[in-house]
C-alpha positions in Angstrom: 25.3 -48.4 -14.0 24.9 -44.8 -12.6 25.4 -43.7 -9.0 22.9 -40.9 -9.6 19.6 -41.3 -7.8 16.5 -41.3 -10.0 14.8 -38.1 -10.9 12.1 -37.3 -8.3 8.6 -36.5 -9.4 8.1 -34.8 -6.1 9.5 -31.3 -5.3 11.5 -32.2 -2.1 14.0 -29.4 -2.5 11.2 -26.8 -2.7 9.4 -28.3 0.3 12.5 -28.3 2.4 13.3 -24.7 1.5 9.7 -23.7 2.3 9.9 -25.4 5.7 13.2 -23.5 6.4 11.5 -20.2 5.4 8.8 -21.0 8.0 11.6 -21.1 10.7 12.2 -17.4 9.8 8.5 -16.6 10.2 8.6 -18.3 13.6 11.6 -16.2 14.7 9.9 -13.0 13.5 6.7 -14.0 15.2 8.5 -14.5 18.4 10.3 -11.1 18.1 6.9 -9.4 17.3 5.2 -10.9 20.3 8.0 -10.9 22.9 10.8 -8.7 21.6 14.3 -10.0 21.0 15.8 -11.7 24.1 19.3 -11.1 25.3 21.8 -10.4 22.6 19.7 -12.0 19.8 19.3 -9.9 16.6 18.4 -10.7 13.1 20.1 -9.9 9.8 17.5 -10.3 7.0 18.6 -10.1 3.3 15.9 -9.9 0.6 15.5 -9.1 -3.0 14.1 -5.6 -3.6 13.2 -6.3 -7.3 10.6 -9.0 -6.7 6.8 -8.5 -6.9 5.2 -7.7 -3.5 8.3 -6.1 -2.0 7.4 -2.6 -0.8 10.3 -0.2 0.3 10.6 3.6 0.0 11.9 4.9 -3.4 15.1 6.2 -2.0 16.0 2.7 -0.6 14.9 1.1 -3.9 17.3 3.4 -5.8 20.2 2.7 -3.5 19.5 -1.1 -3.3 17.9 -2.0 -6.6 18.5 -5.8 -6.3 19.1 -6.8 -2.7 19.2 -5.2 0.8 20.2 -6.5 4.2 18.4 -5.0 7.3 19.1 -5.5 10.9 16.4 -6.0 13.6 18.0 -5.3 16.9 17.1 -2.3 19.1 15.0 0.1 17.1 12.3 -1.3 15.0 8.5 -1.1 15.2 5.3 -2.6 13.9 6.8 -6.0 13.2 4.0 -8.1 11.8 4.1 -11.6 10.3 1.6 -12.6 7.7 1.1 -16.3 7.2 -1.7 -16.1 4.7 0.4 -14.2 2.2 3.7 -15.4 3.8 5.9 -12.5 4.6 6.5 -9.7 7.1 6.3 -5.9 7.5 8.4 -3.8 9.8 9.2 -0.2 10.5 12.9 0.9 10.5 14.7 4.2 10.4 17.3 4.8 7.6 19.5 7.8 8.2 16.9 9.2 10.6 14.1 8.8 8.1 11.4 6.3 9.2 10.3 3.7 6.6 7.8 0.9 6.5 9.0 -2.3 4.6 6.9 -5.1 3.3 8.7 -8.3 2.4 7.1 -11.4 0.9 8.7 -14.6 2.2 9.8 -15.6 -1.3 12.0 -12.5 -1.6 14.0 -13.5 1.4 17.6 -14.6 0.5 19.2 -14.9 4.0 18.5 -14.9 7.7 21.2 -14.8 10.3 21.2 -14.5 14.1 24.9 -13.8 14.9 24.4 -14.2 18.6 24.0 -17.9 18.2 25.7 -18.3 14.9 22.6 -19.5 13.1 21.9 -18.7 9.5 19.9 -19.8 6.5 20.3 -19.0 2.8 17.6 -19.3 0.2 17.3 -19.5 -3.5 14.6 -17.6 -5.3 11.5 -19.7 -5.8 10.7 -21.3 -9.2 9.5 -18.9 -11.8 11.3 -15.9 -10.4 13.5 -14.0 -12.8 17.0 -13.7 -11.3 19.3 -11.0 -12.7 23.0 -11.2 -12.0 23.6 -9.6 -8.7 26.6 -8.4 -6.7 28.6 -11.1 -4.8 27.7 -9.7 -1.4 24.8 -7.3 -0.7 25.7 -4.0 1.0 23.9 -3.9 4.3 21.5 -1.0 4.8 22.7 1.5 7.3 21.5 0.8 10.9 19.3 3.3 12.5 21.2 6.3 13.9 19.7 5.8 17.3 20.8 2.2 17.5 24.5 2.6 16.7 26.7 0.8 19.1 30.1 -0.7 19.1 30.3 -3.4 16.5 29.9 -6.9 17.8 33.2 -8.8 18.0 33.9 -11.2 15.2 32.9 -14.7 16.1 35.8 -17.0 16.8 34.3 -19.9 14.9 32.6 -19.5 11.5 28.8 -19.1 11.5 26.8 -22.2 11.0 24.9 -21.5 7.7 22.5 -24.2 6.6 22.7 -24.6 2.8 20.7 -26.9 0.7 23.4 -27.2 -1.9 24.8 -30.4 -0.3 21.4 -32.0 -0.8 20.8 -30.7 -4.4 21.3 -33.1 -7.2 23.9 -31.9 -9.7 22.4 -31.7 -13.2 24.4 -32.7 -16.3 
């Protein structure tokens, strides 16, 4: 007799991940409408090599697989699209303004270090995933928004991972 649960004919893992991606859209919606309160700020990592991602060519050349952006002090035109789930935002990289368009399925991580909240995502089914570096190099923050780095948190960040809920396959 096996301790393994039976194979599900329902895609619970995908549904759960889609629900968690909706949390990111809610956070971005809030920031677009009200701005970021207090010390809240967002780190967003996303695949740059997936269909629907639109970033300037110089960023695509520098970050061919994945990039991490920071929404904190200097960003503009943050818009959330729920029909074609994703977002667009204006940021400055090395003093050069850029408009980014990111479909929700390209998102790989969301983190708000102020409250030690984070989510990690797997690419959706059917997406081709090439081998990528272990940790993406964050994009440079806008020159006008440089400040002293935030102190390292005393406790590790609480990152919600679905790995504990995934069934191991033989």
